[in-house]
Amino acid sequence: MNVEQARASLASTLAVDIAAGAPMTVDVPPARWDEIARYAKETIGCRFFNFLTAVDWKEQGLEVLARVDNLDEGVSLMLRTKLGPGVNNCASLTPIYRGANWMERECFDMFGIHFDNHPDLRRILLEDGWEGHPLLKSYAVDTPHPPYR
Amino acid sequence: MPSWLLLLLVPFVVLNVVIGMVTYVTLLERKFAARMQSRIGPYRVGPHGLLQPIADALKLMMKEDIVPDAADRTVYNLAPIVFLIPCMLIFATIPFAPGLGVGDVNIGILFFLAVSAMEIVGLFMAGWGSNNKYALLSAMRAVNQIISYDLPFIFAALIPVLLTGSLKLGDIAAAQQGSLLKWFILYPVIGQLAFVMFIVSTLAAENRVPFDILEAESELVAGFRVEYSGMKFALIQLGEYAHMIGSSFLGALLFLGAWSGPGPEYLGPLWFLLKAMFVFLLVTWIRWSFVRIRVDQILALSWKALLPATLMLLISTAVVVVWRTGGF
Amino acid sequence: MLDVDNKTRVEMDWSGPERLQMNMGPQHPSAHGVFRAILGLQGETVVDVDAVIGYLHRCHEKLSETLTYAQYPSIASKTDYVAAMTSEFAYVLAAEEIGKFEVPKRAQYLRVIVAELQRIASHLLWLGTWCMDMGGALGGGATIFLYCIREREDILDLFESLVGARLLYGFFQVGGTRYDIPDGWAEQCRTTIDRIDSRVNEYEQMLEDNAFFLARTQGVGTVSRELAEDVGIAGPLLRGSGVNFDLRKNVPYSSYGDFDFTVPVETAGDCYARYKVRMAEFRQASTIVRQALDALPSGPISSRPALKSVAQIRIPKGEAYARVEGPRGEVGSYIVSDGSAKPYRMKWRGASFSNLAILPHIIPGHKVADVVAIMGSVDPVFGEVDR
């Protein structure tokens, strides 16, 4: 599916307007997160899993982003979902994209987002006993961590 | 001089010469490898780094001797000695010149092969006694490898025996005297093939790259000797190099005419040494230009290629020898 | 086995299939940094692997939120310290995309030159260390390693005369580059890459004529196209698995469209295919450098004034994801800007992080010796994995 077809089909599936521009940025409701990802992989052909991350919008809550590509057609999709204030649960993409495994573990590590159905949700970069999730805006840079400081 | 004194003196001299040679052969290898790799090599200790081996030995002697808590102490402590003794014993039957050697017995080559295979006991003890997973894996690999490669090694070494008709190393050497063409490496076809197979199995028996899977520092850190330090490590190192030099001497004796060479007779040992060092550098050259192969590939190479090939060669040599002596 | 705290022997459980848990790392000669692979072994065969990373974590993403757009590029080079230029490149590209800054043509060409030189330097280090993994520090691998290091030194010398630093550069700034090439640099660069080209041919002969090298690499660590895309590995690994995708060609940035080069693709997906791709990239990279040096336009090297204060660069509200083709694949930087002098959020898409995630999928079933060969062929840099 090329870029224009992908835009049209996603817009009709999600019933929203998708702005032109690369990458194509798609706002997805949290409830349809994994469904749209599966749609992107199987229908649009975005089989290349690029990355998954999150942004902490303070009082507006967390936002999860995933970028997938269709390398043959040059379609890049940036999927975004706003989890909403106080929510830190999200559907996992690992059953769809195996590459999401480590990325979601990193998100769990850094933002404390719990990915449902993730097979192996552990901290990945920080040690197991670490307190807090450093990339949250509420986490001060100079938070003390015995025995390190 | 009473004969019992001579009996003690000769092995003493040989042992010390071997140990001295080991230290300097390490320097030779390091210099040679450095030249291959566009480096200079040891240069700081003494002129052109000539005192480097002594500094190394001193350092190893002064290092703290660490025994891991979990080690099986008896086995762990005994292993370097068990490893070293066969490596030193192989020099017992090598005649360095006609009549010059510890004991040129009539089953010399058999003794050499049997004793050099004994080092595996020490090696396995080291791997087991260290109680380290790397060491254990390495010891298992070592047993695999020695079992696989001793057969081709023995078969390749038996070819000169067939050509001479004697198991006595002195006889084998004596049969190659007189002219260059008498060297067994120049024996048509059989000599060259046997030499190549001998070198390949020597590499494996000495655990050198590309067959150094039991040392394999990129996988098993240092293999069976990972837990050894100080003097015990030095003993293992000494044993390895002694074994290597012993095999080089054997190669020079079996294929390169031992002490045959131009000049007066007393230069014989020098020629022998030079030929042994040639074999040693050949092995070193291979070592520093190949990558290591995998354990299953090593076993496949031995059982599927080298063993049948040496066996075939041995049989054809026997046929040739019988034919030439008019046996048919 | 030993219970460390109680110093007592614990009987090994021999019931069921015999398994040995072996730790490879975090300190291990072939860990390429600090990486711990917990291998479950049955004999010599690896049956399962758990990769433990994070030993080199410095929280670059949090750090970048506290540093301005002028400060961070030189810190960015510390993520992938073997190819420092590419990380800086990705960061400044993202900032320029949000700020809509023009980059002068000369600066674009200079960026291409250093990025390609960096690719050669990084691939040289990869070739050396990978061969050392397979050949051992006391074997033929060390020979290749020392040859490669010798050539890499020449490139580091070039960088030193350009920037003044040999490993971490700070060459890029938002809007252009920080330094122009000194007199005679172009000539020196040409002779260096000519020499490296001829030497690379020698290494290729030395390795490919070597049956043992082929035995160790062919058919080892095969990654199918489907798995490669699913996990999101990039760069030479992706191209080694038959995907013809190179950002320099498919999504040209920084004037890559001006240069004539080909993208090597291999379909086998094993270690040898990845090796072939990288060996071909040596030649392509030097072609690009030569073309860029020949066509180097004159003009300013930055659209913005030289840096005087750390908070000098402000970019408007917005977000952008910029990616460059690094030696290890797609290095991306996702920046969310809130209009201040510092990013609100910065995400590194480290190529090594994604590439390393392939290991648990391909290692089981191989021998212990293959683990290091596969890991070396992935070419991870742990500064980038852990960030």
PDB file of N, CA and C in Angstrom, chain C residues 189-274:
ATOM      1  N   CYS C 189      43.294  13.409   3.152  1.00  0.00           N
ATOM      2  CA  CYS C 189      42.132  12.521   3.206  1.00  0.00           C
ATOM      3  C   CYS C 189      42.122  11.598   2.007  1.00  0.00           C
ATOM      4  N   ARG C 190      42.416  12.150   0.825  1.00  0.00           N
ATOM      5  CA  ARG C 190      42.414  11.322  -0.387  1.00  0.00           C
ATOM      6  C   ARG C 190      43.448  10.207  -0.292  1.00  0.00           C
ATOM      7  N   THR C 191      44.668  10.561   0.108  1.00  0.00           N
ATOM      8  CA  THR C 191      45.699   9.512   0.167  1.00  0.00           C
ATOM      9  C   THR C 191      45.320   8.475   1.216  1.00  0.00           C
ATOM     10  N   THR C 192      44.736   8.921   2.320  1.00  0.00           N
ATOM     11  CA  THR C 192      44.359   7.962   3.360  1.00  0.00           C
ATOM     12  C   THR C 192      43.327   6.969   2.855  1.00  0.00           C
ATOM     13  N   ILE C 193      42.287   7.474   2.195  1.00  0.00           N
ATOM     14  CA  ILE C 193      41.252   6.514   1.788  1.00  0.00           C
ATOM     15  C   ILE C 193      41.744   5.640   0.640  1.00  0.00           C
ATOM     16  N   ASP C 194      42.646   6.186  -0.191  1.00  0.00           N
ATOM     17  CA  ASP C 194      43.228   5.313  -1.229  1.00  0.00           C
ATOM     18  C   ASP C 194      43.982   4.160  -0.575  1.00  0.00           C
ATOM     19  N   ARG C 195      44.765   4.503   0.446  1.00  0.00           N
ATOM     20  CA  ARG C 195      45.549   3.458   1.109  1.00  0.00           C
ATOM     21  C   ARG C 195      44.618   2.445   1.777  1.00  0.00           C
ATOM     22  N   ILE C 196      43.593   2.953   2.441  1.00  0.00           N
ATOM     23  CA  ILE C 196      42.683   2.036   3.140  1.00  0.00           C
ATOM     24  C   ILE C 196      41.976   1.137   2.139  1.00  0.00           C
ATOM     25  N   ASP C 197      41.592   1.698   1.005  1.00  0.00           N
ATOM     26  CA  ASP C 197      40.939   0.879  -0.012  1.00  0.00           C
ATOM     27  C   ASP C 197      41.814  -0.298  -0.420  1.00  0.00           C
ATOM     28  N   SER C 198      43.095  -0.005  -0.655  1.00  0.00           N
ATOM     29  CA  SER C 198      43.956  -1.107  -1.109  1.00  0.00           C
ATOM     30  C   SER C 198      44.177  -2.106   0.014  1.00  0.00           C
ATOM     31  N   ARG C 199      44.259  -1.605   1.246  1.00  0.00           N
ATOM     32  CA  ARG C 199      44.480  -2.523   2.368  1.00  0.00           C
ATOM     33  C   ARG C 199      43.257  -3.400   2.600  1.00  0.00           C
ATOM     34  N   VAL C 200      42.068  -2.794   2.441  1.00  0.00           N
ATOM     35  CA  VAL C 200      40.849  -3.580   2.646  1.00  0.00           C
ATOM     36  C   VAL C 200      40.793  -4.738   1.662  1.00  0.00           C
ATOM     37  N   ASN C 201      41.281  -4.494   0.449  1.00  0.00           N
ATOM     38  CA  ASN C 201      41.347  -5.596  -0.509  1.00  0.00           C
ATOM     39  C   ASN C 201      42.217  -6.725   0.031  1.00  0.00           C
ATOM     40  N   GLU C 202      43.326  -6.345   0.647  1.00  0.00           N
ATOM     41  CA  GLU C 202      44.211  -7.379   1.201  1.00  0.00           C
ATOM     42  C   GLU C 202      43.506  -8.182   2.282  1.00  0.00           C
ATOM     43  N   TYR C 203      42.801  -7.486   3.147  1.00  0.00           N
ATOM     44  CA  TYR C 203      42.125  -8.211   4.246  1.00  0.00           C
ATOM     45  C   TYR C 203      41.075  -9.139   3.688  1.00  0.00           C
ATOM     46  N   GLU C 204      40.399  -8.642   2.660  1.00  0.00           N
ATOM     47  CA  GLU C 204      39.356  -9.457   2.063  1.00  0.00           C
ATOM     48  C   GLU C 204      39.959 -10.750   1.526  1.00  0.00           C
ATOM     49  N   GLN C 205      41.108 -10.615   0.860  1.00  0.00           N
ATOM     50  CA  GLN C 205      41.757 -11.825   0.346  1.00  0.00           C
ATOM     51  C   GLN C 205      42.172 -12.733   1.479  1.00  0.00           C
ATOM     52  N   MET C 206      42.773 -12.126   2.492  1.00  0.00           N
ATOM     53  CA  MET C 206      43.271 -12.941   3.598  1.00  0.00           C
ATOM     54  C   MET C 206      42.139 -13.721   4.249  1.00  0.00           C
ATOM     55  N   LEU C 207      40.961 -13.100   4.353  1.00  0.00           N
ATOM     56  CA  LEU C 207      39.863 -13.768   5.051  1.00  0.00           C
ATOM     57  C   LEU C 207      39.108 -14.715   4.139  1.00  0.00           C
ATOM     58  N   GLU C 208      38.818 -14.271   2.928  1.00  0.00           N
ATOM     59  CA  GLU C 208      37.932 -15.088   2.094  1.00  0.00           C
ATOM     60  C   GLU C 208      38.639 -16.282   1.478  1.00  0.00           C
ATOM     61  N   ASP C 209      39.969 -16.244   1.439  1.00  0.00           N
ATOM     62  CA  ASP C 209      40.687 -17.428   0.966  1.00  0.00           C
ATOM     63  C   ASP C 209      40.917 -18.419   2.096  1.00  0.00           C
ATOM     64  N   ASN C 210      40.375 -18.109   3.249  1.00  0.00           N
ATOM     65  CA  ASN C 210      40.663 -18.901   4.431  1.00  0.00           C
ATOM     66  C   ASN C 210      39.457 -19.797   4.728  1.00  0.00           C
ATOM     67  N   ALA C 211      39.637 -21.078   4.533  1.00  0.00           N
ATOM     68  CA  ALA C 211      38.499 -21.994   4.668  1.00  0.00           C
ATOM     69  C   ALA C 211      37.928 -21.975   6.073  1.00  0.00           C
ATOM     70  N   PHE C 212      38.792 -21.769   7.061  1.00  0.00           N
ATOM     71  CA  PHE C 212      38.311 -21.771   8.438  1.00  0.00           C
ATOM     72  C   PHE C 212      37.416 -20.568   8.703  1.00  0.00           C
ATOM     73  N   PHE C 213      37.786 -19.435   8.113  1.00  0.00           N
ATOM     74  CA  PHE C 213      36.956 -18.245   8.274  1.00  0.00           C
ATOM     75  C   PHE C 213      35.576 -18.482   7.670  1.00  0.00           C
ATOM     76  N   LEU C 214      35.558 -19.072   6.487  1.00  0.00           N
ATOM     77  CA  LEU C 214      34.268 -19.348   5.848  1.00  0.00           C
ATOM     78  C   LEU C 214      33.468 -20.344   6.687  1.00  0.00           C
ATOM     79  N   ALA C 215      34.160 -21.350   7.221  1.00  0.00           N
ATOM     80  CA  ALA C 215      33.446 -22.353   8.022  1.00  0.00           C
ATOM     81  C   ALA C 215      32.829 -21.720   9.258  1.00  0.00           C
ATOM     82  N   ARG C 216      33.492 -20.704   9.797  1.00  0.00           N
ATOM     83  CA  ARG C 216      32.963 -20.083  11.004  1.00  0.00           C
ATOM     84  C   ARG C 216      31.815 -19.120  10.739  1.00  0.00           C
ATOM     85  N   THR C 217      31.728 -18.606   9.505  1.00  0.00           N
ATOM     86  CA  THR C 217      30.757 -17.538   9.276  1.00  0.00           C
ATOM     87  C   THR C 217      29.586 -17.963   8.408  1.00  0.00           C
ATOM     88  N   GLN C 218      29.800 -18.855   7.469  1.00  0.00           N
ATOM     89  CA  GLN C 218      28.710 -19.169   6.549  1.00  0.00           C
ATOM     90  C   GLN C 218      27.672 -20.051   7.230  1.00  0.00           C
ATOM     91  N   GLY C 219      26.435 -19.652   7.092  1.00  0.00           N
ATOM     92  CA  GLY C 219      25.351 -20.419   7.689  1.00  0.00           C
ATOM     93  C   GLY C 219      25.213 -20.240   9.186  1.00  0.00           C
ATOM     94  N   VAL C 220      25.957 -19.310   9.760  1.00  0.00           N
ATOM     95  CA  VAL C 220      25.894 -19.088  11.204  1.00  0.00           C
ATOM     96  C   VAL C 220      25.071 -17.836  11.473  1.00  0.00           C
ATOM     97  N   GLY C 221      24.135 -17.945  12.407  1.00  0.00           N
ATOM     98  CA  GLY C 221      23.361 -16.774  12.814  1.00  0.00           C
ATOM     99  C   GLY C 221      22.474 -16.245  11.708  1.00  0.00           C
ATOM    100  N   THR C 222      21.757 -17.125  11.052  1.00  0.00           N
ATOM    101  CA  THR C 222      20.934 -16.683   9.921  1.00  0.00           C
ATOM    102  C   THR C 222      19.704 -15.921  10.409  1.00  0.00           C
ATOM    103  N   VAL C 223      19.512 -14.746   9.846  1.00  0.00           N
ATOM    104  CA  VAL C 223      18.351 -13.917  10.159  1.00  0.00           C
ATOM    105  C   VAL C 223      17.499 -13.853   8.911  1.00  0.00           C
ATOM    106  N   SER C 224      16.257 -14.284   9.028  1.00  0.00           N
ATOM    107  CA  SER C 224      15.380 -14.216   7.857  1.00  0.00           C
ATOM    108  C   SER C 224      14.904 -12.782   7.684  1.00  0.00           C
ATOM    109  N   ARG C 225      14.442 -12.486   6.496  1.00  0.00           N
ATOM    110  CA  ARG C 225      13.960 -11.143   6.212  1.00  0.00           C
ATOM    111  C   ARG C 225      12.799 -10.777   7.136  1.00  0.00           C
ATOM    112  N   GLU C 226      11.928 -11.723   7.340  1.00  0.00           N
ATOM    113  CA  GLU C 226      10.741 -11.491   8.156  1.00  0.00           C
ATOM    114  C   GLU C 226      11.145 -11.139   9.596  1.00  0.00           C
ATOM    115  N   LEU C 227      12.083 -11.933  10.143  1.00  0.00           N
ATOM    116  CA  LEU C 227      12.534 -11.677  11.511  1.00  0.00           C
ATOM    117  C   LEU C 227      13.270 -10.344  11.592  1.00  0.00           C
ATOM    118  N   ALA C 228      14.065 -10.063  10.570  1.00  0.00           N
ATOM    119  CA  ALA C 228      14.849  -8.830  10.574  1.00  0.00           C
ATOM    120  C   ALA C 228      13.938  -7.619  10.664  1.00  0.00           C
ATOM    121  N   GLU C 229      12.869  -7.627   9.865  1.00  0.00           N
ATOM    122  CA  GLU C 229      11.968  -6.474   9.880  1.00  0.00           C
ATOM    123  C   GLU C 229      11.163  -6.426  11.166  1.00  0.00           C
ATOM    124  N   ASP C 230      10.766  -7.592  11.632  1.00  0.00           N
ATOM    125  CA  ASP C 230       9.905  -7.641  12.805  1.00  0.00           C
ATOM    126  C   ASP C 230      10.631  -7.100  14.033  1.00  0.00           C
ATOM    127  N   VAL C 231      11.889  -7.460  14.177  1.00  0.00           N
ATOM    128  CA  VAL C 231      12.642  -6.980  15.323  1.00  0.00           C
ATOM    129  C   VAL C 231      13.141  -5.561  15.077  1.00  0.00           C
ATOM    130  N   GLY C 232      13.253  -5.180  13.827  1.00  0.00           N
ATOM    131  CA  GLY C 232      13.647  -3.807  13.545  1.00  0.00           C
ATOM    132  C   GLY C 232      15.141  -3.612  13.525  1.00  0.00           C
ATOM    133  N   ILE C 233      15.896  -4.647  13.155  1.00  0.00           N
ATOM    134  CA  ILE C 233      17.332  -4.442  13.015  1.00  0.00           C
ATOM    135  C   ILE C 233      17.569  -3.608  11.770  1.00  0.00           C
ATOM    136  N   ALA C 234      18.679  -2.943  11.750  1.00  0.00           N
ATOM    137  CA  ALA C 234      18.891  -1.980  10.677  1.00  0.00           C
ATOM    138  C   ALA C 234      20.318  -2.057  10.168  1.00  0.00           C
ATOM    139  N   GLY C 235      20.553  -1.297   9.143  1.00  0.00           N
ATOM    140  CA  GLY C 235      21.909  -1.170   8.621  1.00  0.00           C
ATOM    141  C   GLY C 235      22.398  -2.425   7.938  1.00  0.00           C
ATOM    142  N   PRO C 236      23.685  -2.730   8.087  1.00  0.00           N
ATOM    143  CA  PRO C 236      24.249  -3.891   7.389  1.00  0.00           C
ATOM    144  C   PRO C 236      23.534  -5.193   7.733  1.00  0.00           C
ATOM    145  N   LEU C 237      22.954  -5.287   8.918  1.00  0.00           N
ATOM    146  CA  LEU C 237      22.252  -6.516   9.272  1.00  0.00           C
ATOM    147  C   LEU C 237      21.012  -6.686   8.422  1.00  0.00           C
ATOM    148  N   LEU C 238      20.286  -5.583   8.265  1.00  0.00           N
ATOM    149  CA  LEU C 238      19.051  -5.623   7.478  1.00  0.00           C
ATOM    150  C   LEU C 238      19.379  -5.916   6.022  1.00  0.00           C
ATOM    151  N   ARG C 239      20.419  -5.253   5.530  1.00  0.00           N
ATOM    152  CA  ARG C 239      20.798  -5.459   4.127  1.00  0.00           C
ATOM    153  C   ARG C 239      21.400  -6.838   3.924  1.00  0.00           C
ATOM    154  N   GLY C 240      21.996  -7.387   4.973  1.00  0.00           N
ATOM    155  CA  GLY C 240      22.499  -8.748   4.862  1.00  0.00           C
ATOM    156  C   GLY C 240      21.377  -9.768   4.785  1.00  0.00           C
ATOM    157  N   SER C 241      20.183  -9.355   5.229  1.00  0.00           N
ATOM    158  CA  SER C 241      19.040 -10.267   5.187  1.00  0.00           C
ATOM    159  C   SER C 241      18.176 -10.022   3.963  1.00  0.00           C
ATOM    160  N   GLY C 242      18.659  -9.297   3.011  1.00  0.00           N
ATOM    161  CA  GLY C 242      17.965  -9.181   1.747  1.00  0.00           C
ATOM    162  C   GLY C 242      17.026  -7.996   1.620  1.00  0.00           C
ATOM    163  N   VAL C 243      17.048  -7.058   2.556  1.00  0.00           N
ATOM    164  CA  VAL C 243      16.196  -5.884   2.435  1.00  0.00           C
ATOM    165  C   VAL C 243      17.026  -4.759   1.835  1.00  0.00           C
ATOM    166  N   ASN C 244      16.585  -4.261   0.704  1.00  0.00           N
ATOM    167  CA  ASN C 244      17.330  -3.180   0.066  1.00  0.00           C
ATOM    168  C   ASN C 244      16.858  -1.859   0.638  1.00  0.00           C
ATOM    169  N   PHE C 245      17.392  -1.505   1.769  1.00  0.00           N
ATOM    170  CA  PHE C 245      16.955  -0.267   2.416  1.00  0.00           C
ATOM    171  C   PHE C 245      18.159   0.424   3.016  1.00  0.00           C
ATOM    172  N   ASP C 246      18.418   1.603   2.538  1.00  0.00           N
ATOM    173  CA  ASP C 246      19.501   2.411   3.067  1.00  0.00           C
ATOM    174  C   ASP C 246      18.979   3.834   3.111  1.00  0.00           C
ATOM    175  N   LEU C 247      19.014   4.433   4.289  1.00  0.00           N
ATOM    176  CA  LEU C 247      18.443   5.771   4.424  1.00  0.00           C
ATOM    177  C   LEU C 247      19.119   6.759   3.484  1.00  0.00           C
ATOM    178  N   ARG C 248      20.402   6.548   3.224  1.00  0.00           N
ATOM    179  CA  ARG C 248      21.107   7.486   2.353  1.00  0.00           C
ATOM    180  C   ARG C 248      20.515   7.463   0.959  1.00  0.00           C
ATOM    181  N   LYS C 249      19.948   6.326   0.567  1.00  0.00           N
ATOM    182  CA  LYS C 249      19.385   6.181  -0.769  1.00  0.00           C
ATOM    183  C   LYS C 249      17.874   6.397  -0.746  1.00  0.00           C
ATOM    184  N   ASN C 250      17.206   5.796   0.243  1.00  0.00           N
ATOM    185  CA  ASN C 250      15.746   5.813   0.253  1.00  0.00           C
ATOM    186  C   ASN C 250      15.182   7.127   0.772  1.00  0.00           C
ATOM    187  N   VAL C 251      15.803   7.695   1.781  1.00  0.00           N
ATOM    188  CA  VAL C 251      15.339   8.965   2.327  1.00  0.00           C
ATOM    189  C   VAL C 251      16.547   9.893   2.380  1.00  0.00           C
ATOM    190  N   PRO C 252      17.024  10.394   1.235  1.00  0.00           N
ATOM    191  CA  PRO C 252      18.307  11.117   1.267  1.00  0.00           C
ATOM    192  C   PRO C 252      18.232  12.350   2.155  1.00  0.00           C
ATOM    193  N   TYR C 253      19.240  12.522   2.964  1.00  0.00           N
ATOM    194  CA  TYR C 253      19.351  13.696   3.821  1.00  0.00           C
ATOM    195  C   TYR C 253      20.710  14.294   3.534  1.00  0.00           C
ATOM    196  N   SER C 254      20.882  15.537   3.886  1.00  0.00           N
ATOM    197  CA  SER C 254      22.179  16.196   3.807  1.00  0.00           C
ATOM    198  C   SER C 254      22.891  15.941   2.474  1.00  0.00           C
ATOM    199  N   SER C 255      22.175  16.157   1.377  1.00  0.00           N
ATOM    200  CA  SER C 255      22.767  16.082   0.030  1.00  0.00           C
ATOM    201  C   SER C 255      23.268  14.716  -0.370  1.00  0.00           C
ATOM    202  N   TYR C 256      22.812  13.640   0.263  1.00  0.00           N
ATOM    203  CA  TYR C 256      23.278  12.326  -0.173  1.00  0.00           C
ATOM    204  C   TYR C 256      22.797  12.023  -1.581  1.00  0.00           C
ATOM    205  N   GLY C 257      21.715  12.714  -1.999  1.00  0.00           N
ATOM    206  CA  GLY C 257      21.220  12.491  -3.338  1.00  0.00           C
ATOM    207  C   GLY C 257      22.204  12.925  -4.414  1.00  0.00           C
ATOM    208  N   ASP C 258      23.179  13.789  -4.061  1.00  0.00           N
ATOM    209  CA  ASP C 258      24.133  14.284  -5.065  1.00  0.00           C
ATOM    210  C   ASP C 258      25.169  13.249  -5.446  1.00  0.00           C
ATOM    211  N   PHE C 259      25.310  12.221  -4.635  1.00  0.00           N
ATOM    212  CA  PHE C 259      26.435  11.320  -4.859  1.00  0.00           C
ATOM    213  C   PHE C 259      25.959  10.030  -5.499  1.00  0.00           C
ATOM    214  N   ASP C 260      26.915   9.470  -6.221  1.00  0.00           N
ATOM    215  CA  ASP C 260      26.608   8.256  -6.971  1.00  0.00           C
ATOM    216  C   ASP C 260      27.213   7.081  -6.212  1.00  0.00           C
ATOM    217  N   PHE C 261      26.383   6.250  -5.655  1.00  0.00           N
ATOM    218  CA  PHE C 261      26.889   5.076  -4.949  1.00  0.00           C
ATOM    219  C   PHE C 261      25.821   3.991  -4.979  1.00  0.00           C
ATOM    220  N   THR C 262      26.227   2.780  -4.678  1.00  0.00           N
ATOM    221  CA  THR C 262      25.271   1.686  -4.678  1.00  0.00           C
ATOM    222  C   THR C 262      25.105   1.159  -3.263  1.00  0.00           C
ATOM    223  N   VAL C 263      24.000   0.501  -3.037  1.00  0.00           N
ATOM    224  CA  VAL C 263      23.721  -0.074  -1.731  1.00  0.00           C
ATOM    225  C   VAL C 263      23.911  -1.579  -1.835  1.00  0.00           C
ATOM    226  N   PRO C 264      24.921  -2.110  -1.170  1.00  0.00           N
ATOM    227  CA  PRO C 264      25.138  -3.561  -1.251  1.00  0.00           C
ATOM    228  C   PRO C 264      24.070  -4.329  -0.494  1.00  0.00           C
ATOM    229  N   VAL C 265      23.557  -5.362  -1.103  1.00  0.00           N
ATOM    230  CA  VAL C 265      22.542  -6.198  -0.453  1.00  0.00           C
ATOM    231  C   VAL C 265      22.935  -7.662  -0.618  1.00  0.00           C
ATOM    232  N   GLU C 266      22.841  -8.402   0.464  1.00  0.00           N
ATOM    233  CA  GLU C 266      23.081  -9.845   0.407  1.00  0.00           C
ATOM    234  C   GLU C 266      21.809 -10.522   0.897  1.00  0.00           C
ATOM    235  N   THR C 267      21.553 -11.724   0.419  1.00  0.00           N
ATOM    236  CA  THR C 267      20.285 -12.351   0.778  1.00  0.00           C
ATOM    237  C   THR C 267      20.434 -13.483   1.785  1.00  0.00           C
ATOM    238  N   ALA C 268      21.655 -13.929   2.049  1.00  0.00           N
ATOM    239  CA  ALA C 268      21.806 -15.126   2.875  1.00  0.00           C
ATOM    240  C   ALA C 268      21.413 -14.881   4.329  1.00  0.00           C
ATOM    241  N   GLY C 269      21.678 -13.698   4.843  1.00  0.00           N
ATOM    242  CA  GLY C 269      21.281 -13.384   6.214  1.00  0.00           C
ATOM    243  C   GLY C 269      22.185 -13.944   7.277  1.00  0.00           C
ATOM    244  N   ASP C 270      23.294 -14.584   6.922  1.00  0.00           N
ATOM    245  CA  ASP C 270      24.184 -15.138   7.944  1.00  0.00           C
ATOM    246  C   ASP C 270      25.335 -14.170   8.219  1.00  0.00           C
ATOM    247  N   CYS C 271      26.237 -14.590   9.088  1.00  0.00           N
ATOM    248  CA  CYS C 271      27.352 -13.724   9.455  1.00  0.00           C
ATOM    249  C   CYS C 271      28.167 -13.340   8.225  1.00  0.00           C
ATOM    250  N   TYR C 272      28.308 -14.285   7.309  1.00  0.00           N
ATOM    251  CA  TYR C 272      29.120 -14.011   6.136  1.00  0.00           C
ATOM    252  C   TYR C 272      28.462 -12.946   5.258  1.00  0.00           C
ATOM    253  N   ALA C 273      27.128 -12.972   5.162  1.00  0.00           N
ATOM    254  CA  ALA C 273      26.420 -11.966   4.368  1.00  0.00           C
ATOM    255  C   ALA C 273      26.626 -10.582   4.980  1.00  0.00           C
ATOM    256  N   ARG C 274      26.546 -10.518   6.302  1.00  0.00           N
ATOM    257  CA  ARG C 274      26.754  -9.226   6.962  1.00  0.00           C
ATOM    258  C   ARG C 274      28.175  -8.743   6.739  1.00  0.00           C
TER     259      ARG C 274
END
